[in-house]
């Protein structure tokens, strides 16, 4: 069934999101540093004639970054995207995209005016046809060349500052693998020199917003190439899991009986080839990953270094992590203590039991990467394994729980002194269209998606019926409070007056009764009193 679904889908792809737009990689574009392609709907740059956007100067943040990166002007990713472009499309209203041709997340329709909320579901809650469709979509993305994006084969300097463009086609799935590699790669300093202590998407505040945007772009890309506007990435809830229960041939691929490091030949993914996995070789050649296939997908879950990762994360680990009220702390890097971000990321650092940095352990998010013991265990190339998507969707759901619990203002995200590329107003590497880290430090429902296990029991009922009354009550609350106070005072005054009147009346009746009573009793009355007293 899967091959048939895949065959049908191969005829329906349209566009995807990514890094270097194909329309912006000519020597003219690179020398002029302008990426403002026309929107096909009206033929004008950025769809300006239709009010979608306009070509504008890129405004960079001048907020200082932390001391972790001591260089300046040696890495193409610094002050992204200014090395390549200083003019790009700035989209209006609900439009987005490198040419303002798409709708913002959470909107759809020809003019992007309709709101929608998609729900990411547990992969074990999908029906068999839904699972098969998801696997077919992954294979389609792996085998379909991106129509809109290409990857660079060299640095800006190696391209003679743009006069000699060096770019290459790549599949839609591998485009996202390449972007994850590029954002994490070492800085090439020339000769044999490199700088390892740099990462524009990990080990710092941008980890969660960056991966949130990354998943949304990936999801949008699949929606576009398949025409399935309701597609969402499923998640794997790994809390308290004793093993990789999604590592079956029906899902993400079982173990090869002949070689435990390979996937079962009965799995779709056994034929997948990885890219961007030979990091030491790239560093030694001072070269970028060029997207060439480098061998099969590797995975050997559970046969990892137990000294570094003892087990998969537990429900208690997640709850402790959510109890941390600070998003970020201290140097805002891998050594941050009591940081929600660092504890959740746990890239060999903050413990989910104490929140204190521990360089000898990998827990929480990173525990899954280490546990898979293969392609997933190497950060830059980990997105080669499709389990990456399911894993990061669940990590994003924990981030969402924290946002809902504490409702932080955007100002909670650090504005200055974070590691390079991680300040609130820094543009996220290596995305075009441009978005800042702080743009995705917001609830998922504002971005048009939710998680099935986080949904309200009946959100429509609350939204449509209860919420309006609560809002009305909130608006008239001061008047209700004032009325209650005045009513209490009047009640007390009236009560006092009534009490005084009652006491006065009783006294009058008593006085009158004593005045009317006879001085001598009748004989029968006297005997009656004696009888009662004897009793």
Short mmCIF file of C-alpha atoms in Angstrom, two decimals:
data_model
loop_
_atom_site.label_atom_id
_atom_site.label_comp_id
_atom_site.label_asym_id
_atom_site.label_seq_id
_atom_site.Cartn_x
_atom_site.Cartn_y
_atom_site.Cartn_z
CA UNK A 1 0.00 0.00 0.00
CA UNK A 2 2.79 2.41 0.90
CA UNK A 3 4.48 2.33 -2.53
CA UNK A 4 1.14 3.15 -4.17
CA UNK A 5 0.57 6.10 -1.86
CA UNK A 6 4.11 7.30 -2.49
CA UNK A 7 3.67 6.98 -6.25
CA UNK A 8 0.53 9.14 -6.17
CA UNK A 9 2.16 11.78 -4.01
CA UNK A 10 5.15 12.16 -6.31
CA UNK A 11 2.91 13.97 -8.79
CA UNK A 12 1.61 16.57 -6.39
CA UNK A 13 4.55 18.51 -4.90
CA UNK A 14 4.55 22.30 -5.01
CA UNK A 15 6.93 24.22 -2.72
CA UNK A 16 8.85 23.99 0.54
CA UNK A 17 10.56 26.22 3.06
CA UNK A 18 14.27 26.31 3.75
CA UNK A 19 17.46 28.30 3.55
CA UNK A 20 18.92 29.75 0.31
CA UNK A 21 16.04 30.47 -2.11
CA UNK A 22 16.90 29.29 -5.60
CA UNK A 23 15.78 32.68 -6.90
CA UNK A 24 18.45 34.47 -4.82
CA UNK A 25 21.70 32.62 -5.54
CA UNK A 26 22.90 34.28 -8.74
CA UNK A 27 26.09 36.32 -8.63
CA UNK A 28 23.96 39.43 -9.13
CA UNK A 29 21.87 38.66 -6.05
CA UNK A 30 24.92 37.82 -3.95
CA UNK A 31 26.95 40.84 -5.01
CA UNK A 32 24.01 43.22 -4.54
CA UNK A 33 23.07 41.32 -1.35
CA UNK A 34 19.38 41.35 -2.18
CA UNK A 35 16.86 38.51 -1.88
CA UNK A 36 13.45 39.86 -2.87
CA UNK A 37 12.02 37.37 -5.40
CA UNK A 38 8.71 38.05 -7.17
CA UNK A 39 5.52 36.42 -5.96
CA UNK A 40 4.01 34.37 -8.77
CA UNK A 41 0.55 35.73 -8.00
CA UNK A 42 1.28 39.21 -9.38
CA UNK A 43 4.90 39.06 -10.57
CA UNK A 44 6.06 41.83 -8.24
CA UNK A 45 8.92 41.53 -5.71
CA UNK A 46 7.54 40.19 -2.43
CA UNK A 47 4.00 40.49 -3.84
CA UNK A 48 4.12 44.24 -3.28
CA UNK A 49 1.42 45.02 -5.85
CA UNK A 50 -0.99 42.80 -3.88
CA UNK A 51 -0.03 44.26 -0.53
CA UNK A 52 1.73 41.12 0.63
CA UNK A 53 5.08 42.71 1.47
CA UNK A 54 7.97 44.80 0.24
CA UNK A 55 11.74 44.64 -0.21
CA UNK A 56 13.39 46.26 2.80
CA UNK A 57 16.75 46.60 4.51
CA UNK A 58 17.53 43.93 7.09
CA UNK A 59 17.65 45.59 10.52
CA UNK A 60 20.12 43.75 12.74
CA UNK A 61 20.14 43.79 16.51
CA UNK A 62 23.21 45.41 18.07
CA UNK A 63 22.70 43.76 21.47
CA UNK A 64 26.00 42.31 22.75
CA UNK A 65 26.38 38.54 22.89
CA UNK A 66 28.19 36.48 25.51
CA UNK A 67 31.93 35.75 25.69
CA UNK A 68 31.73 32.17 24.39
CA UNK A 69 32.64 33.25 20.83
CA UNK A 70 35.69 35.57 20.91
CA UNK A 71 35.91 36.24 17.15
CA UNK A 72 34.30 38.66 14.75
CA UNK A 73 33.88 38.47 11.01
CA UNK A 74 35.12 34.89 10.58
CA UNK A 75 31.83 32.96 10.35
CA UNK A 76 29.12 33.42 7.69
CA UNK A 77 26.46 32.88 10.35
CA UNK A 78 27.43 35.93 12.41
CA UNK A 79 24.78 38.67 12.21
CA UNK A 80 22.70 36.42 9.98
CA UNK A 81 21.97 36.93 7.08
CA UNK A 82 24.08 40.04 6.46
CA UNK A 83 27.08 38.22 4.96
CA UNK A 84 24.85 37.09 2.09
CA UNK A 85 21.91 39.53 2.04
CA UNK A 86 21.09 42.90 3.56
CA UNK A 87 17.73 43.32 1.80
CA UNK A 88 14.95 40.73 1.98
CA UNK A 89 11.17 40.55 1.76
CA UNK A 90 9.38 41.91 4.81
CA UNK A 91 5.86 40.50 4.71
CA UNK A 92 2.68 42.24 5.83
CA UNK A 93 -0.35 41.01 7.73
CA UNK A 94 -0.71 37.25 7.77
CA UNK A 95 1.72 36.61 4.89
CA UNK A 96 5.14 34.98 5.18
CA UNK A 97 7.79 33.30 3.05
CA UNK A 98 10.89 34.35 1.15
CA UNK A 99 8.58 36.03 -1.40
CA UNK A 100 5.57 36.52 0.92
CA UNK A 101 3.78 33.77 -0.99
CA UNK A 102 2.72 31.73 2.05
CA UNK A 103 0.43 32.24 5.03
CA UNK A 104 1.71 32.68 8.55
CA UNK A 105 1.43 29.66 10.79
CA UNK A 106 -2.16 29.33 11.96
CA UNK A 107 -3.70 31.00 8.90
CA UNK A 108 -4.88 29.71 5.53
CA UNK A 109 -6.96 30.63 2.52
CA UNK A 110 -6.16 32.64 -0.63
CA UNK A 111 -5.71 35.83 1.39
CA UNK A 112 -4.50 34.15 4.60
CA UNK A 113 -7.50 35.43 6.55
CA UNK A 114 -8.86 32.15 7.95
CA UNK A 115 -7.67 30.91 11.33
CA UNK A 116 -7.03 27.24 11.95
CA UNK A 117 -5.72 25.05 14.77
CA UNK A 118 -4.04 21.77 13.88
CA UNK A 119 -3.40 19.05 16.46
CA UNK A 120 -0.23 17.00 16.77
CA UNK A 121 -1.08 13.50 17.99
CA UNK A 122 0.68 10.62 19.68
CA UNK A 123 2.01 8.30 16.98
CA UNK A 124 0.38 5.36 18.76
CA UNK A 125 -3.01 7.03 18.37
CA UNK A 126 -2.77 7.08 14.56
CA UNK A 127 -4.77 4.55 12.59
CA UNK A 128 -2.95 2.15 10.27
CA UNK A 129 -3.81 4.25 7.17
CA UNK A 130 -2.61 7.39 8.97
CA UNK A 131 0.69 5.72 9.92
CA UNK A 132 1.18 4.52 6.37
CA UNK A 133 0.46 8.00 5.02
CA UNK A 134 3.01 9.51 7.43
CA UNK A 135 5.70 7.05 6.30
CA UNK A 136 4.84 7.73 2.66
CA UNK A 137 5.18 11.47 3.25
CA UNK A 138 8.64 10.98 4.77
CA UNK A 139 9.76 8.95 1.78
CA UNK A 140 8.29 11.48 -0.62
CA UNK A 141 10.25 14.28 1.08
CA UNK A 142 13.42 12.15 1.00
CA UNK A 143 13.13 11.54 -2.74
CA UNK A 144 11.78 14.85 -4.03
CA UNK A 145 14.18 17.64 -5.03
CA UNK A 146 13.33 20.93 -3.36
CA UNK A 147 11.88 23.17 -6.08
CA UNK A 148 12.64 26.42 -4.25
CA UNK A 149 15.81 25.93 -2.20
CA UNK A 150 19.44 24.94 -2.72
CA UNK A 151 22.42 24.49 -0.37
CA UNK A 152 25.81 26.23 -0.64
CA UNK A 153 28.91 24.17 -1.36
CA UNK A 154 31.29 26.73 0.10
CA UNK A 155 31.59 29.71 2.39
CA UNK A 156 31.01 33.25 1.21
CA UNK A 157 34.78 33.73 1.02
CA UNK A 158 35.17 30.52 -1.00
CA UNK A 159 32.59 31.91 -3.44
CA UNK A 160 34.83 34.96 -3.96
CA UNK A 161 32.42 37.01 -1.89
CA UNK A 162 29.52 35.98 -4.08
CA UNK A 163 30.99 36.51 -7.53
CA UNK A 164 31.37 32.74 -8.03
CA UNK A 165 28.17 31.09 -6.72
CA UNK A 166 28.51 27.51 -5.46
CA UNK A 167 25.13 25.87 -4.84
CA UNK A 168 23.55 22.48 -5.30
CA UNK A 169 20.10 20.86 -5.48
CA UNK A 170 18.96 18.76 -2.54
CA UNK A 171 15.88 16.77 -1.55
CA UNK A 172 13.29 18.35 0.70
CA UNK A 173 14.04 16.02 3.63
CA UNK A 174 17.82 16.38 3.24
CA UNK A 175 17.44 20.15 3.05
CA UNK A 176 16.26 20.12 6.65
CA UNK A 177 19.05 17.73 7.62
CA UNK A 178 21.54 20.12 6.03
CA UNK A 179 20.09 23.13 7.86
CA UNK A 180 20.42 21.32 11.20
CA UNK A 181 24.02 20.50 10.33
CA UNK A 182 24.81 24.06 9.22
CA UNK A 183 23.42 25.70 12.35
CA UNK A 184 25.53 23.39 14.53
CA UNK A 185 28.80 23.12 12.59
CA UNK A 186 32.17 24.29 13.89
CA UNK A 187 33.56 27.64 12.78
CA UNK A 188 36.18 27.24 10.05
CA UNK A 189 39.05 29.58 10.92
CA UNK A 190 41.32 28.70 7.97
CA UNK A 191 44.21 26.30 7.60
CA UNK A 192 43.61 23.51 10.08
CA UNK A 193 42.07 25.76 12.71
CA UNK A 194 38.47 25.45 13.87
CA UNK A 195 36.39 26.74 16.79
CA UNK A 196 34.10 24.16 18.35
CA UNK A 197 32.41 26.18 21.08
CA UNK A 198 29.69 27.59 18.86
CA UNK A 199 26.15 26.52 18.01
CA UNK A 200 23.34 28.75 16.82
CA UNK A 201 20.54 26.34 17.83
CA UNK A 202 21.77 24.39 20.88
CA UNK A 203 23.19 24.84 24.37
CA UNK A 204 21.69 28.32 24.80
CA UNK A 205 18.29 30.11 25.03
CA UNK A 206 17.44 29.69 21.34
CA UNK A 207 17.31 25.89 21.56
CA UNK A 208 13.55 25.67 22.09
CA UNK A 209 12.34 28.54 19.82
CA UNK A 210 14.71 27.46 17.03
CA UNK A 211 13.46 23.86 17.01
CA UNK A 212 9.86 25.08 17.29
CA UNK A 213 10.29 27.09 14.08
CA UNK A 214 12.24 24.25 12.44
CA UNK A 215 9.40 21.77 13.02
CA UNK A 216 6.79 24.23 11.81
CA UNK A 217 8.71 24.82 8.57
CA UNK A 218 9.15 21.08 8.08
CA UNK A 219 5.44 20.52 8.72
CA UNK A 220 4.54 23.32 6.29
CA UNK A 221 6.84 21.85 3.65
CA UNK A 222 5.09 18.48 3.86
CA UNK A 223 1.68 20.13 3.69
CA UNK A 224 2.71 21.89 0.49
CA UNK A 225 4.32 19.00 -1.39
CA UNK A 226 1.44 16.64 -0.58
CA UNK A 227 -1.48 19.06 -0.70
CA UNK A 228 -2.47 17.72 2.74
CA UNK A 229 -3.20 20.98 4.59
CA UNK A 230 -4.08 19.11 7.78
CA UNK A 231 -0.82 17.20 8.12
CA UNK A 232 0.93 17.43 11.49
CA UNK A 233 4.04 15.78 12.86
CA UNK A 234 3.17 13.04 15.35
CA UNK A 235 5.02 12.91 18.65
CA UNK A 236 6.57 10.08 20.66
CA UNK A 237 5.77 10.31 24.37
CA UNK A 238 8.92 8.66 25.75
CA UNK A 239 8.20 9.25 29.43
CA UNK A 240 8.89 6.07 31.44
CA UNK A 241 9.57 4.05 28.27
CA UNK A 242 11.68 0.96 28.91
CA UNK A 243 12.84 0.68 25.31
CA UNK A 244 12.38 2.17 21.86
CA UNK A 245 8.76 1.11 21.38
CA UNK A 246 8.54 2.99 18.06
CA UNK A 247 11.49 1.00 16.66
CA UNK A 248 9.36 -1.50 14.77
CA UNK A 249 9.05 -2.19 11.07
CA UNK A 250 5.47 -0.89 11.17
CA UNK A 251 6.73 2.47 12.46
CA UNK A 252 10.27 3.88 12.46
CA UNK A 253 12.20 0.69 11.69
CA UNK A 254 13.19 -2.40 13.65
CA UNK A 255 16.63 -3.86 14.26
CA UNK A 256 18.46 -5.74 11.50
CA UNK A 257 18.90 -9.35 12.73
CA UNK A 258 22.21 -9.67 10.87
CA UNK A 259 23.70 -6.35 12.06
CA UNK A 260 22.32 -4.61 15.18
CA UNK A 261 23.63 -1.24 13.98
CA UNK A 262 21.42 -1.28 10.88
CA UNK A 263 17.68 -1.18 10.37
CA UNK A 264 15.60 -4.18 9.42
CA UNK A 265 15.36 -4.72 5.64
CA UNK A 266 11.58 -4.84 6.11
CA UNK A 267 11.61 -1.16 7.09
CA UNK A 268 11.24 1.67 4.58
CA UNK A 269 14.13 3.43 6.26
CA UNK A 270 16.65 0.63 5.72
CA UNK A 271 17.33 2.07 2.26
CA UNK A 272 17.84 5.63 3.50
CA UNK A 273 21.27 7.19 3.07
CA UNK A 274 22.52 9.85 5.48
CA UNK A 275 24.31 13.13 4.75
CA UNK A 276 26.46 15.56 6.76
CA UNK A 277 27.77 12.91 9.18
CA UNK A 278 31.55 13.17 8.55
CA UNK A 279 32.20 16.25 10.64
CA UNK A 280 35.91 15.72 11.26
CA UNK A 281 36.53 15.41 7.54
CA UNK A 282 34.72 18.68 6.80
CA UNK A 283 36.76 20.43 9.48
CA UNK A 284 40.04 19.08 8.15
CA UNK A 285 39.17 20.20 4.60
CA UNK A 286 37.72 23.53 5.81
CA UNK A 287 34.67 22.61 3.73
CA UNK A 288 30.91 22.49 4.12
CA UNK A 289 28.85 19.35 3.91
CA UNK A 290 27.88 19.12 0.23
CA UNK A 291 24.87 16.83 0.65
CA UNK A 292 26.56 13.75 -0.81
CA UNK A 293 25.21 10.49 0.61
CA UNK A 294 27.57 8.88 3.11
CA UNK A 295 26.10 5.52 4.07
CA UNK A 296 23.03 3.90 5.65
CA UNK A 297 21.06 5.18 8.59
CA UNK A 298 22.56 3.77 11.80
CA UNK A 299 20.68 2.97 15.00
CA UNK A 300 21.28 0.56 17.89
CA UNK A 301 18.90 1.65 20.65
CA UNK A 302 19.79 0.69 24.20
CA UNK A 303 23.36 -0.37 23.48
CA UNK A 304 24.76 3.03 24.39
CA UNK A 305 27.13 4.32 27.06
CA UNK A 306 25.17 3.61 30.28
CA UNK A 307 27.60 5.71 32.28
CA UNK A 308 26.51 8.80 30.39
CA UNK A 309 22.80 8.04 30.03
CA UNK A 310 21.41 5.51 32.48
CA UNK A 311 17.81 5.39 31.26
CA UNK A 312 15.15 7.14 29.25
CA UNK A 313 13.54 10.15 30.97
CA UNK A 314 10.75 9.54 33.48
CA UNK A 315 7.52 11.39 34.22
CA UNK A 316 9.15 12.62 37.44
CA UNK A 317 12.04 14.07 35.42
CA UNK A 318 9.62 16.00 33.25
CA UNK A 319 7.65 17.28 36.25
CA UNK A 320 10.80 18.49 38.01
CA UNK A 321 11.89 20.21 34.83
CA UNK A 322 8.51 21.96 34.60
CA UNK A 323 8.82 23.11 38.23
CA UNK A 324 11.77 25.36 37.32
CA UNK A 325 10.42 28.89 37.02
CA UNK A 326 13.45 30.46 35.31
CA UNK A 327 13.67 30.01 31.56
CA UNK A 328 17.37 30.86 31.56
CA UNK A 329 20.06 31.65 34.14
CA UNK A 330 23.71 32.58 34.63
CA UNK A 331 25.88 32.38 31.53
CA UNK A 332 22.91 31.00 29.56
CA UNK A 333 24.93 28.13 28.13
CA UNK A 334 25.59 24.47 28.97
CA UNK A 335 26.67 25.39 32.51
CA UNK A 336 23.45 27.20 33.51
CA UNK A 337 21.96 26.02 36.83
CA UNK A 338 18.22 25.90 37.62
CA UNK A 339 17.47 26.82 34.00
CA UNK A 340 14.35 25.24 32.52
CA UNK A 341 15.91 25.37 29.06
CA UNK A 342 19.20 23.79 30.09
CA UNK A 343 17.50 21.12 32.20
CA UNK A 344 15.16 20.15 29.38
CA UNK A 345 17.90 20.23 26.77
CA UNK A 346 20.38 18.49 29.11
CA UNK A 347 23.11 18.32 26.52
CA UNK A 348 25.36 16.53 28.98
CA UNK A 349 24.67 19.16 31.61
CA UNK A 350 21.79 20.12 33.91
CA UNK A 351 20.35 17.22 35.90
CA UNK A 352 16.55 16.72 35.85
CA UNK A 353 16.76 15.72 39.53
CA UNK A 354 18.51 18.87 40.80
CA UNK A 355 18.64 21.42 37.98
CA UNK A 356 22.40 21.71 38.56
CA UNK A 357 24.86 21.32 35.70
CA UNK A 358 26.53 17.90 35.52
CA UNK A 359 29.00 17.53 32.67
CA UNK A 360 29.19 13.74 33.03
CA UNK A 361 25.51 13.04 32.34
CA UNK A 362 23.16 13.37 29.37
CA UNK A 363 19.50 13.39 30.35
CA UNK A 364 16.09 14.56 29.13
CA UNK A 365 16.24 15.69 25.47
CA UNK A 366 19.79 14.53 24.96
CA UNK A 367 19.17 11.17 26.63
CA UNK A 368 17.08 10.14 23.60
CA UNK A 369 19.85 11.09 21.20
CA UNK A 370 22.45 9.11 23.15
CA UNK A 371 20.10 6.16 23.69
CA UNK A 372 19.60 5.70 19.93
CA UNK A 373 23.33 5.00 19.66
CA UNK A 374 23.81 5.82 15.99
CA UNK A 375 23.05 8.64 13.58
CA UNK A 376 20.84 10.35 16.20
CA UNK A 377 23.74 10.57 18.66
CA UNK A 378 25.71 13.11 16.62
CA UNK A 379 24.00 16.49 17.01
CA UNK A 380 24.71 18.12 13.61
CA UNK A 381 23.59 15.08 11.62
CA UNK A 382 20.90 13.77 13.99
CA UNK A 383 18.01 14.98 11.81
CA UNK A 384 18.88 12.21 9.31
CA UNK A 385 16.93 9.83 11.55
CA UNK A 386 13.17 10.43 11.20
CA UNK A 387 12.82 9.66 14.93
CA UNK A 388 14.30 13.15 15.35
CA UNK A 389 10.95 14.65 14.31
CA UNK A 390 8.85 12.61 16.74
CA UNK A 391 11.32 13.22 19.56
CA UNK A 392 11.53 16.98 19.07
CA UNK A 393 7.76 17.28 18.73
CA UNK A 394 7.45 15.87 22.25
CA UNK A 395 10.24 18.11 23.56
CA UNK A 396 8.32 21.03 22.06
CA UNK A 397 5.19 19.87 23.91
CA UNK A 398 7.09 20.10 27.22
CA UNK A 399 8.18 23.61 26.27
CA UNK A 400 4.51 24.34 25.59
CA UNK A 401 3.51 23.05 29.03
CA UNK A 402 6.04 25.41 30.63
CA UNK A 403 4.73 28.38 28.62
CA UNK A 404 1.15 27.62 29.68
CA UNK A 405 2.08 27.13 33.32
CA UNK A 406 4.02 30.39 33.77
CA UNK A 407 2.64 32.57 30.94
CA UNK A 408 5.92 34.48 30.55
CA UNK A 409 6.13 37.80 28.79
CA UNK A 410 8.37 37.87 25.74
CA UNK A 411 10.79 39.96 27.83
CA UNK A 412 11.57 36.83 29.87
CA UNK A 413 13.61 35.62 26.89
CA UNK A 414 17.14 37.15 27.28
CA UNK A 415 17.74 40.25 25.17
CA UNK A 416 21.51 40.51 25.65
CA UNK A 417 24.65 38.56 26.56
CA UNK A 418 23.40 35.15 25.43
CA UNK A 419 25.83 33.08 23.32
CA UNK A 420 26.16 34.40 19.77
CA UNK A 421 22.95 34.10 17.75
CA UNK A 422 20.78 33.43 20.80
CA UNK A 423 19.68 36.91 21.91
CA UNK A 424 15.96 37.62 21.68
CA UNK A 425 16.25 39.82 18.57
CA UNK A 426 18.89 37.76 16.76
CA UNK A 427 17.69 36.27 13.47
CA UNK A 428 17.63 32.49 13.55
CA UNK A 429 20.31 30.80 11.43
CA UNK A 430 19.99 29.75 8.59
CA UNK A 431 16.41 30.66 7.72
CA UNK A 432 15.12 32.84 4.92
CA UNK A 433 12.46 34.18 5.51
CA UNK A 434 13.85 35.89 8.58
CA UNK A 435 12.50 35.34 12.06
CA UNK A 436 13.90 36.29 15.45
CA UNK A 437 14.30 33.94 18.42
CA UNK A 438 11.73 35.88 20.43
CA UNK A 439 9.10 35.42 17.71
CA UNK A 440 8.66 31.78 18.75
CA UNK A 441 8.76 32.27 22.51
CA UNK A 442 4.95 32.25 22.41
CA UNK A 443 2.19 29.65 22.94
CA UNK A 444 1.71 27.07 20.21
CA UNK A 445 -1.94 27.98 19.75
CA UNK A 446 -0.83 31.43 18.62
CA UNK A 447 1.07 29.59 15.89
CA UNK A 448 -1.88 27.44 14.86
CA UNK A 449 -1.18 24.11 16.52
CA UNK A 450 -1.73 22.18 19.74
CA UNK A 451 -0.94 18.77 21.23
CA UNK A 452 -3.68 16.20 21.73
CA UNK A 453 -2.69 15.47 25.32
CA UNK A 454 -2.61 19.17 26.24
CA UNK A 455 -5.99 20.11 24.80
CA UNK A 456 -8.87 21.29 27.01
CA UNK A 457 -11.67 18.71 27.36
CA UNK A 458 -14.03 20.89 25.31
CA UNK A 459 -12.19 24.03 24.22
CA UNK A 460 -14.97 25.12 21.83
CA UNK A 461 -17.57 25.10 24.59
CA UNK A 462 -15.35 27.19 26.85
CA UNK A 463 -14.40 29.55 24.04
CA UNK A 464 -17.92 30.02 22.69
CA UNK A 465 -20.04 30.02 25.84
CA UNK A 466 -18.17 30.32 29.13
CA UNK A 467 -15.42 32.75 28.15
CA UNK A 468 -17.79 35.58 26.99
CA UNK A 469 -19.62 35.51 30.34
CA UNK A 470 -16.34 35.53 32.24
CA UNK A 471 -15.21 38.49 30.18
CA UNK A 472 -18.45 40.36 30.92
CA UNK A 473 -18.09 39.57 34.62
CA UNK A 474 -14.51 40.85 34.54
CA UNK A 475 -15.64 44.12 33.00
CA UNK A 476 -18.41 44.78 35.56
CA UNK A 477 -16.50 43.34 38.52
CA UNK A 478 -15.65 46.79 40.04
CA UNK A 479 -19.36 47.73 39.97
CA UNK A 480 -20.35 44.40 41.52
CA UNK A 481 -17.75 44.86 44.26
CA UNK A 482 -18.94 48.39 45.00
CA UNK A 483 -22.55 47.27 45.10
CA UNK A 484 -21.66 44.46 47.49
CA UNK A 485 -19.89 46.88 49.86
CA UNK A 486 -22.78 49.37 49.82
CA UNK A 487 -25.27 46.53 50.32
CA UNK A 488 -23.31 45.25 53.33
CA UNK A 489 -23.29 48.69 54.96
CA UNK A 490 -27.02 49.20 54.38
CA UNK A 491 -27.78 45.73 55.73
CA UNK A 492 -25.78 46.45 58.90
CA UNK A 493 -27.52 49.82 59.45
CA UNK A 494 -31.00 48.40 58.87
CA UNK A 495 -30.23 45.44 61.09
CA UNK A 496 -29.19 47.76 63.90
CA UNK A 497 -32.32 49.89 63.59
CA UNK A 498 -34.58 46.85 63.57
CA UNK A 499 -32.82 45.48 66.63
CA UNK A 500 -33.33 48.73 68.56
CA UNK A 501 -37.01 48.83 67.63
CA UNK A 502 -37.53 45.24 68.73
CA UNK A 503 -35.86 45.78 72.09
CA UNK A 504 -37.95 48.94 72.68
CA UNK A 505 -41.14 47.06 71.80
CA UNK A 506 -40.35 44.18 74.20
CA UNK A 507 -39.64 46.59 77.02
CA UNK A 508 -42.99 48.38 76.44
CA UNK A 509 -44.91 45.06 76.45
CA UNK A 510 -43.21 43.93 79.65
CA UNK A 511 -44.01 47.19 81.40
CA UNK A 512 -47.64 47.03 80.29
CA UNK A 513 -48.00 43.40 81.39
CA UNK A 514 -46.73 44.16 84.89
CA UNK A 515 -49.12 47.08 85.27
CA UNK A 516 -52.17 44.94 84.33
CA UNK A 517 -51.36 41.90 86.55
CA UNK A 518 -53.69 41.52 89.78
CA UNK A 519 -52.13 42.04 93.20
CA UNK A 520 -53.98 38.98 94.74
CA UNK A 521 -54.52 35.59 93.05
CA UNK A 522 -57.75 33.86 92.82
CA UNK A 523 -58.08 30.76 95.01
CA UNK A 524 -57.91 28.33 92.13
CA UNK A 525 -54.79 30.09 90.78
CA UNK A 526 -53.06 29.88 94.16
CA UNK A 527 -53.65 26.14 94.51
CA UNK A 528 -52.46 25.64 90.95
CA UNK A 529 -49.16 27.32 91.72
CA UNK A 530 -48.69 25.25 94.90
CA UNK A 531 -49.35 22.06 92.97
CA UNK A 532 -46.81 22.92 90.31
CA UNK A 533 -44.20 23.86 92.89
CA UNK A 534 -44.60 20.50 94.67
CA UNK A 535 -44.16 18.69 91.45
#
